[in-house]
PDB file of C-alpha atoms (C1' of nucleotides) in Angstrom:
ATOM      1  CA  MET A   1    -209.488 -54.769 -87.324  1.00 81.00           C
ATOM      2  CA  THR A   2    -207.634 -51.754 -86.118  1.00 92.00           C
ATOM      3  CA  GLN A   3    -207.228 -48.460 -87.903  1.00 97.00           C
ATOM      4  CA  ILE A   4    -205.415 -45.318 -87.014  1.00 97.00           C
ATOM      5  CA  ALA A   5    -207.040 -42.012 -87.865  1.00 97.00           C
ATOM      6  CA  ARG A   6    -205.182 -38.751 -87.725  1.00 97.00           C
ATOM      7  CA  THR A   7    -207.745 -36.565 -89.436  1.00 97.00           C
ATOM      8  CA  PRO A   8    -211.495 -36.280 -89.768  1.00 98.00           C
ATOM      9  CA  LYS A   9    -211.134 -37.394 -93.342  1.00 98.00           C
ATOM     10  CA  GLN A  10    -209.513 -40.613 -92.290  1.00 98.00           C
ATOM     11  CA  ILE A  11    -212.251 -41.250 -89.801  1.00 98.00           C
ATOM     12  CA  GLY A  12    -214.729 -40.775 -92.573  1.00 98.00           C
ATOM     13  CA  GLU A  13    -212.997 -43.298 -94.744  1.00 98.00           C
ATOM     14  CA  ILE A  14    -212.913 -45.851 -91.985  1.00 98.00           C
ATOM     15  CA  VAL A  15    -216.567 -45.364 -91.253  1.00 98.00           C
ATOM     16  CA  ARG A  16    -217.528 -45.662 -94.865  1.00 98.00           C
ATOM     17  CA  ARG A  17    -215.543 -48.811 -95.445  1.00 98.00           C
ATOM     18  CA  ARG A  18    -217.021 -50.399 -92.379  1.00 98.00           C
ATOM     19  CA  ARG A  19    -220.538 -49.458 -93.356  1.00 98.00           C
ATOM     20  CA  GLN A  20    -220.060 -50.966 -96.773  1.00 98.00           C
ATOM     21  CA  THR A  21    -218.648 -54.104 -95.268  1.00 97.00           C
ATOM     22  CA  LEU A  22    -221.817 -54.398 -93.261  1.00 97.00           C
ATOM     23  CA  LYS A  23    -223.746 -53.734 -96.452  1.00 97.00           C
ATOM     24  CA  GLN A  24    -225.743 -50.909 -95.069  1.00 98.00           C
ATOM     25  CA  THR A  25    -226.820 -47.691 -96.665  1.00 98.00           C
ATOM     26  CA  GLN A  26    -226.444 -44.300 -95.043  1.00 98.00           C
ATOM     27  CA  VAL A  27    -230.190 -44.215 -94.648  1.00 98.00           C
ATOM     28  CA  GLN A  28    -230.300 -47.487 -92.770  1.00 98.00           C
ATOM     29  CA  MET A  29    -227.479 -46.496 -90.492  1.00 98.00           C
ATOM     30  CA  GLY A  30    -229.059 -43.189 -89.852  1.00 98.00           C
ATOM     31  CA  LYS A  31    -232.236 -44.840 -88.705  1.00 97.00           C
ATOM     32  CA  GLN A  32    -230.491 -46.976 -86.140  1.00 97.00           C
ATOM     33  CA  VAL A  33    -229.049 -44.022 -84.332  1.00 98.00           C
ATOM     34  CA  ARG A  34    -231.397 -41.288 -85.394  1.00 98.00           C
ATOM     35  CA  LEU A  35    -229.175 -39.301 -87.670  1.00 98.00           C
ATOM     36  CA  ARG A  36    -230.042 -37.960 -91.069  1.00 98.00           C
ATOM     37  CA  GLN A  37    -228.590 -39.518 -94.155  1.00 98.00           C
ATOM     38  CA  ALA A  38    -227.054 -36.135 -94.852  1.00 98.00           C
ATOM     39  CA  THR A  39    -225.308 -36.165 -91.520  1.00 98.00           C
ATOM     40  CA  ILE A  40    -223.767 -39.545 -92.159  1.00 98.00           C
ATOM     41  CA  SER A  41    -222.694 -38.323 -95.547  1.00 98.00           C
ATOM     42  CA  LYS A  42    -220.878 -35.356 -94.101  1.00 98.00           C
ATOM     43  CA  LEU A  43    -219.123 -37.458 -91.532  1.00 98.00           C
ATOM     44  CA  GLU A  44    -217.969 -39.893 -94.178  1.00 98.00           C
ATOM     45  CA  THR A  45    -216.653 -37.150 -96.394  1.00 98.00           C
ATOM     46  CA  GLY A  46    -214.590 -35.878 -93.520  1.00 97.00           C
ATOM     47  CA  GLU A  47    -216.248 -32.746 -92.205  1.00 98.00           C
ATOM     48  CA  PRO A  48    -213.951 -31.496 -89.468  1.00 97.00           C
ATOM     49  CA  GLY A  49    -216.829 -29.875 -87.663  1.00 97.00           C
ATOM     50  CA  THR A  50    -218.612 -33.124 -87.049  1.00 98.00           C
ATOM     51  CA  ARG A  51    -219.526 -33.506 -83.431  1.00 98.00           C
ATOM     52  CA  LEU A  52    -218.061 -36.033 -81.110  1.00 98.00           C
ATOM     53  CA  SER A  53    -221.509 -37.243 -80.180  1.00 98.00           C
ATOM     54  CA  THR A  54    -222.282 -37.892 -83.807  1.00 98.00           C
ATOM     55  CA  LEU A  55    -219.148 -39.937 -84.209  1.00 98.00           C
ATOM     56  CA  PHE A  56    -219.974 -42.051 -81.196  1.00 98.00           C
ATOM     57  CA  ASP A  57    -223.485 -42.647 -82.446  1.00 98.00           C
ATOM     58  CA  VAL A  58    -222.155 -43.866 -85.735  1.00 98.00           C
ATOM     59  CA  LEU A  59    -219.516 -46.052 -84.143  1.00 98.00           C
ATOM     60  CA  THR A  60    -222.244 -47.671 -82.122  1.00 96.00           C
ATOM     61  CA  ALA A  61    -224.248 -48.451 -85.214  1.00 96.00           C
ATOM     62  CA  LEU A  62    -221.182 -49.986 -86.795  1.00 97.00           C
ATOM     63  CA  ASP A  63    -220.144 -51.918 -83.727  1.00 97.00           C
ATOM     64  CA  LEU A  64    -216.841 -50.130 -83.633  1.00 98.00           C
ATOM     65  CA  GLU A  65    -215.021 -48.639 -80.725  1.00 97.00           C
ATOM     66  CA  LEU A  66    -212.658 -45.774 -80.301  1.00 98.00           C
ATOM     67  CA  VAL A  67    -209.306 -46.144 -78.665  1.00 98.00           C
ATOM     68  CA  ILE A  68    -206.828 -43.518 -77.633  1.00 98.00           C
ATOM     69  CA  ARG A  69    -203.246 -44.503 -77.286  1.00 97.00           C
ATOM     70  CA  SER A  70    -199.815 -43.012 -77.266  1.00 96.00           C
ATOM     71  CA  ARG A  71    -198.503 -42.259 -80.685  1.00 94.00           C
ATOM     72  CA  SER A  72    -195.291 -44.100 -80.124  1.00 76.00           C
ATOM     73  CA  LYS A  73    -197.053 -47.403 -80.576  1.00 66.00           C
ATOM     74  CA  SER A  74    -194.350 -47.640 -83.113  1.00 61.00           C
ATOM     75  CA  SER A  75    -196.484 -48.333 -86.043  1.00 51.00           C
ATOM     76  CA  SER A  76    -197.122 -51.851 -87.025  1.00 47.00           C
ATOM     77  CA  HIS A  77    -199.710 -49.660 -88.667  1.00 43.00           C
ATOM     78  CA  ASP A  78    -201.611 -51.994 -90.906  1.00 43.00           C
ATOM     79  CA  ILE A  79    -200.313 -55.226 -89.618  1.00 35.00           C
ATOM     80  CA  GLU A  80    -201.805 -54.923 -86.158  1.00 45.00           C
ATOM     81  CA  GLU A  81    -201.925 -57.745 -83.766  1.00 41.00           C
ATOM     82  CA  ASN A  82    -205.156 -59.549 -84.313  1.00 34.00           C
ATOM     83  CA  PHE A  83    -206.462 -60.830 -81.167  1.00 43.00           C
TER      84      PHE A  83
ATOM     85  CA  MET B   1    -201.074 -46.923 -73.052  1.00 81.00           C
ATOM     86  CA  THR B   2    -204.377 -47.766 -74.614  1.00 92.00           C
ATOM     87  CA  GLN B   3    -207.755 -46.517 -73.531  1.00 97.00           C
ATOM     88  CA  ILE B   4    -211.194 -47.198 -74.808  1.00 97.00           C
ATOM     89  CA  ALA B   5    -213.640 -44.314 -74.951  1.00 97.00           C
ATOM     90  CA  ARG B   6    -217.310 -44.828 -75.497  1.00 97.00           C
ATOM     91  CA  THR B   7    -218.504 -41.320 -74.717  1.00 97.00           C
ATOM     92  CA  PRO B   8    -217.296 -37.755 -75.027  1.00 98.00           C
ATOM     93  CA  LYS B   9    -216.931 -37.687 -71.288  1.00 97.00           C
ATOM     94  CA  GLN B  10    -214.520 -40.567 -71.356  1.00 98.00           C
ATOM     95  CA  ILE B  11    -212.497 -38.883 -74.042  1.00 98.00           C
ATOM     96  CA  GLY B  12    -212.321 -35.856 -71.837  1.00 98.00           C
ATOM     97  CA  GLU B  13    -211.034 -37.865 -68.931  1.00 98.00           C
ATOM     98  CA  ILE B  14    -208.377 -39.505 -71.027  1.00 98.00           C
ATOM     99  CA  VAL B  15    -207.240 -36.191 -72.397  1.00 98.00           C
ATOM    100  CA  ARG B  16    -207.082 -34.621 -68.987  1.00 98.00           C
ATOM    101  CA  ARG B  17    -205.126 -37.451 -67.448  1.00 98.00           C
ATOM    102  CA  ARG B  18    -202.673 -37.388 -70.277  1.00 98.00           C
ATOM    103  CA  ARG B  19    -202.223 -33.649 -70.062  1.00 98.00           C
ATOM    104  CA  GLN B  20    -201.556 -33.888 -66.375  1.00 97.00           C
ATOM    105  CA  THR B  21    -199.070 -36.653 -66.925  1.00 97.00           C
ATOM    106  CA  LEU B  22    -197.241 -34.347 -69.277  1.00 97.00           C
ATOM    107  CA  LYS B  23    -197.502 -31.665 -66.625  1.00 97.00           C
ATOM    108  CA  GLN B  24    -199.055 -29.136 -68.892  1.00 98.00           C
ATOM    109  CA  THR B  25    -201.751 -26.602 -68.199  1.00 98.00           C
ATOM    110  CA  GLN B  26    -204.736 -26.032 -70.427  1.00 98.00           C
ATOM    111  CA  VAL B  27    -203.245 -22.704 -71.374  1.00 98.00           C
ATOM    112  CA  GLN B  28    -199.983 -24.241 -72.495  1.00 98.00           C
ATOM    113  CA  MET B  29    -201.700 -26.919 -74.494  1.00 97.00           C
ATOM    114  CA  GLY B  30    -203.961 -24.403 -76.059  1.00 97.00           C
ATOM    115  CA  LYS B  31    -201.027 -22.414 -77.291  1.00 97.00           C
ATOM    116  CA  GLN B  32    -199.449 -25.338 -79.027  1.00 97.00           C
ATOM    117  CA  VAL B  33    -202.473 -25.958 -81.195  1.00 97.00           C
ATOM    118  CA  ARG B  34    -204.123 -22.582 -81.123  1.00 98.00           C
ATOM    119  CA  LEU B  35    -207.135 -23.361 -79.031  1.00 98.00           C
ATOM    120  CA  ARG B  36    -208.467 -21.316 -76.160  1.00 98.00           C
ATOM    121  CA  GLN B  37    -208.081 -22.523 -72.636  1.00 98.00           C
ATOM    122  CA  ALA B  38    -211.852 -22.498 -72.469  1.00 98.00           C
ATOM    123  CA  THR B  39    -212.062 -24.824 -75.423  1.00 98.00           C
ATOM    124  CA  ILE B  40    -209.727 -27.331 -73.846  1.00 98.00           C
ATOM    125  CA  SER B  41    -211.737 -27.091 -70.689  1.00 98.00           C
ATOM    126  CA  LYS B  42    -214.947 -27.964 -72.465  1.00 98.00           C
ATOM    127  CA  LEU B  43    -213.396 -30.888 -74.224  1.00 98.00           C
ATOM    128  CA  GLU B  44    -212.042 -32.250 -70.973  1.00 98.00           C
ATOM    129  CA  THR B  45    -215.357 -31.936 -69.224  1.00 97.00           C
ATOM    130  CA  GLY B  46    -216.950 -33.982 -71.971  1.00 97.00           C
ATOM    131  CA  GLU B  47    -218.907 -31.603 -74.168  1.00 97.00           C
ATOM    132  CA  PRO B  48    -220.582 -33.841 -76.721  1.00 97.00           C
ATOM    133  CA  GLY B  49    -220.644 -31.062 -79.257  1.00 97.00           C
ATOM    134  CA  THR B  50    -216.905 -30.740 -79.400  1.00 98.00           C
ATOM    135  CA  ARG B  51    -215.654 -30.848 -82.934  1.00 98.00           C
ATOM    136  CA  LEU B  52    -213.632 -33.638 -84.394  1.00 98.00           C
ATOM    137  CA  SER B  53    -211.029 -31.161 -85.550  1.00 98.00           C
ATOM    138  CA  THR B  54    -210.632 -29.895 -82.003  1.00 98.00           C
ATOM    139  CA  LEU B  55    -210.113 -33.392 -80.717  1.00 98.00           C
ATOM    140  CA  PHE B  56    -207.452 -34.109 -83.294  1.00 98.00           C
ATOM    141  CA  ASP B  57    -205.670 -30.887 -82.486  1.00 98.00           C
ATOM    142  CA  VAL B  58    -205.565 -31.811 -78.855  1.00 98.00           C
ATOM    143  CA  LEU B  59    -204.439 -35.346 -79.522  1.00 98.00           C
ATOM    144  CA  THR B  60    -201.595 -33.932 -81.538  1.00 96.00           C
ATOM    145  CA  ALA B  61    -200.511 -31.729 -78.684  1.00 96.00           C
ATOM    146  CA  LEU B  62    -200.578 -34.707 -76.372  1.00 97.00           C
ATOM    147  CA  ASP B  63    -198.833 -37.033 -78.756  1.00 97.00           C
ATOM    148  CA  LEU B  64    -201.752 -39.375 -78.727  1.00 97.00           C
ATOM    149  CA  GLU B  65    -203.448 -41.108 -81.592  1.00 97.00           C
ATOM    150  CA  LEU B  66    -206.919 -42.283 -82.260  1.00 98.00           C
ATOM    151  CA  VAL B  67    -207.691 -45.812 -83.251  1.00 98.00           C
ATOM    152  CA  ILE B  68    -210.899 -47.320 -84.481  1.00 98.00           C
ATOM    153  CA  ARG B  69    -211.401 -50.999 -84.080  1.00 97.00           C
ATOM    154  CA  SER B  70    -214.129 -53.557 -83.953  1.00 96.00           C
ATOM    155  CA  ARG B  71    -215.832 -53.744 -80.637  1.00 94.00           C
ATOM    156  CA  SER B  72    -215.410 -57.464 -80.371  1.00 76.00           C
ATOM    157  CA  LYS B  73    -211.760 -57.044 -79.492  1.00 66.00           C
ATOM    158  CA  SER B  74    -213.034 -59.119 -76.671  1.00 60.00           C
ATOM    159  CA  SER B  75    -212.042 -56.967 -73.838  1.00 51.00           C
ATOM    160  CA  SER B  76    -208.662 -57.339 -72.366  1.00 46.00           C
ATOM    161  CA  HIS B  77    -209.978 -53.917 -71.532  1.00 43.00           C
ATOM    162  CA  ASP B  78    -207.632 -52.597 -68.920  1.00 42.00           C
ATOM    163  CA  ILE B  79    -204.887 -55.071 -69.278  1.00 36.00           C
ATOM    164  CA  GLU B  80    -203.954 -54.151 -72.810  1.00 44.00           C
ATOM    165  CA  GLU B  81    -200.873 -55.400 -74.462  1.00 41.00           C
ATOM    166  CA  ASN B  82    -198.262 -52.777 -73.858  1.00 33.00           C
ATOM    167  CA  PHE B  83    -196.979 -52.165 -77.252  1.00 37.00           C
TER     168      PHE B  83
ATOM    169  C1'  DT C   1    -231.350 -45.675-122.633  1.00 54.54           C
ATOM    170  C1'  DA C   2    -234.187 -45.684-118.882  1.00 54.54           C
ATOM    171  C1'  DT C   3    -235.219 -46.925-113.998  1.00 54.54           C
ATOM    172  C1'  DG C   4    -234.111 -47.435-109.366  1.00 54.54           C
ATOM    173  C1'  DT C   5    -231.057 -46.751-105.636  1.00 54.54           C
ATOM    174  C1'  DT C   6    -227.678 -44.400-103.062  1.00 54.54           C
ATOM    175  C1'  DT C   7    -225.136 -40.356-101.809  1.00 54.54           C
ATOM    176  C1'  DA C   8    -224.252 -35.327-102.064  1.00 54.54           C
ATOM    177  C1'  DT C   9    -226.327 -30.659-101.716  1.00 54.54           C
ATOM    178  C1'  DA C  10    -229.553 -27.051-100.783  1.00 54.54           C
ATOM    179  C1'  DC C  11    -232.823 -23.991 -97.876  1.00 54.54           C
ATOM    180  C1'  DG C  12    -234.388 -22.140 -93.552  1.00 54.54           C
ATOM    181  C1'  DC C  13    -234.131 -22.829 -88.668  1.00 54.54           C
ATOM    182  C1'  DA C  14    -232.629 -23.505 -83.856  1.00 54.54           C
ATOM    183  C1'  DA C  15    -228.736 -24.678 -81.308  1.00 54.54           C
ATOM    184  C1'  DT C  16    -224.001 -24.669 -80.274  1.00 54.54           C
ATOM    185  C1'  DG C  17    -218.893 -24.281 -81.058  1.00 54.54           C
ATOM    186  C1'  DG C  18    -214.923 -21.597 -80.780  1.00 54.54           C
ATOM    187  C1'  DC C  19    -213.151 -16.875 -80.885  1.00 54.54           C
ATOM    188  C1'  DG C  20    -211.441 -12.675 -77.931  1.00 54.54           C
ATOM    189  C1'  DC C  21    -211.937 -11.029 -73.703  1.00 54.54           C
ATOM    190  C1'  DA C  22    -213.009 -10.982 -68.944  1.00 54.54           C
ATOM    191  C1'  DT C  23    -214.153 -12.904 -64.543  1.00 54.54           C
ATOM    192  C1'  DA C  24    -215.557 -16.241 -61.197  1.00 54.54           C
ATOM    193  C1'  DT C  25    -214.472 -20.391 -58.995  1.00 54.54           C
ATOM    194  C1'  DA C  26    -211.413 -23.938 -57.453  1.00 54.54           C
ATOM    195  C1'  DG C  27    -206.995 -25.627 -56.055  1.00 54.54           C
ATOM    196  C1'  DT C  28    -202.448 -25.206 -54.121  1.00 54.54           C
ATOM    197  C1'  DA C  29    -199.506 -23.504 -51.805  1.00 54.54           C
ATOM    198  C1'  DT C  30    -197.021 -20.068 -48.219  1.00 54.54           C
TER     199       DT C  30
ATOM    200  C1'  DA D   1    -206.218 -16.033 -44.268  1.00 54.54           C
ATOM    201  C1'  DT D   2    -203.322 -14.555 -48.432  1.00 54.54           C
ATOM    202  C1'  DA D   3    -201.508 -14.842 -52.756  1.00 54.54           C
ATOM    203  C1'  DC D   4    -200.914 -17.485 -56.836  1.00 54.54           C
ATOM    204  C1'  DT D   5    -202.118 -20.615 -60.294  1.00 54.54           C
ATOM    205  C1'  DA D   6    -205.360 -23.249 -62.878  1.00 54.54           C
ATOM    206  C1'  DT D   7    -209.868 -24.296 -64.515  1.00 54.54           C
ATOM    207  C1'  DA D   8    -214.700 -23.142 -65.342  1.00 54.54           C
ATOM    208  C1'  DT D   9    -218.046 -19.620 -66.992  1.00 54.54           C
ATOM    209  C1'  DG D  10    -219.898 -15.602 -69.083  1.00 54.54           C
ATOM    210  C1'  DC D  11    -220.822 -12.174 -73.018  1.00 54.54           C
ATOM    211  C1'  DG D  12    -221.280 -10.916 -77.852  1.00 54.54           C
ATOM    212  C1'  DC D  13    -219.874 -12.390 -82.344  1.00 54.54           C
ATOM    213  C1'  DC D  14    -219.782 -15.186 -86.483  1.00 54.54           C
ATOM    214  C1'  DA D  15    -219.491 -19.853 -88.370  1.00 54.54           C
ATOM    215  C1'  DT D  16    -221.245 -24.324 -88.703  1.00 54.54           C
ATOM    216  C1'  DT D  17    -223.733 -28.231 -87.070  1.00 54.54           C
ATOM    217  C1'  DG D  18    -227.795 -31.196 -87.384  1.00 54.54           C
ATOM    218  C1'  DC D  19    -232.699 -30.981 -88.133  1.00 54.54           C
ATOM    219  C1'  DG D  20    -236.796 -31.577 -91.676  1.00 54.54           C
ATOM    220  C1'  DT D  21    -237.560 -31.555 -96.249  1.00 54.54           C
ATOM    221  C1'  DA D  22    -236.404 -31.741-100.890  1.00 54.54           C
ATOM    222  C1'  DT D  23    -233.673 -32.232-104.871  1.00 54.54           C
ATOM    223  C1'  DA D  24    -229.543 -33.039-107.613  1.00 54.54           C
ATOM    224  C1'  DA D  25    -225.967 -35.824-108.893  1.00 54.54           C
ATOM    225  C1'  DA D  26    -223.668 -40.206-109.048  1.00 54.54           C
ATOM    226  C1'  DC D  27    -224.003 -45.294-109.498  1.00 54.54           C
ATOM    227  C1'  DA D  28    -225.980 -49.424-110.698  1.00 54.54           C
ATOM    228  C1'  DT D  29    -228.282 -52.495-113.556  1.00 54.54           C
ATOM    229  C1'  DA D  30    -232.081 -54.098-116.276  1.00 54.54           C
TER     230       DA D  30
END
DNA sequence: TATGTTTATACGCAATGGCGCATATAGTAT
DNA sequence: ATACTATATGCGCCATTGCGTATAAACATA
């Protein structure tokens, strides 16, 4: 599982999909990392002002990690090596 | 080039290294994406409150992209397939 | 339809970002 | 040491977060 995000909105979508895959509600997730349901909601809807710390908290709860790489990873976009 | 970041501080380090590789100053970068030098500085030093939008702006200037993936990409951590 | 659950919004509040602008501090030379 | 460049900090300002709390709106599903 590997997804590129170029905007806060895309991050939100990724987070939401993942959360749903894990069959959690925003409330449950919020509890795990001490964030309000409302905060999760805003992140998922793509608020550009969301704080980095908030994102990391959420990624933790979802067992996801953030990777930075050069853009010229010439886009096997969705395919993505799965190992 | 692929780097995992688990904290705002690590993001900052990655950004700084990349900027230096590109031989740019914070001022120059700031101009490209309309951010103050001070703002870049804070991001690079790992301010957890930095906004998602700011991060994306900077990544754009550095020609980097952000990837979200499952944590269990069982750690070829530093090695990393190069492209 | 009606009930229950989940997500989006709202209010007031304290805290902080990012702005312009300016300056101090650090780093790199000569 | 001096001069120059680059980065970190500071101030006042306005905007927005995330908080607690509460409610509204959207989704299910009986």
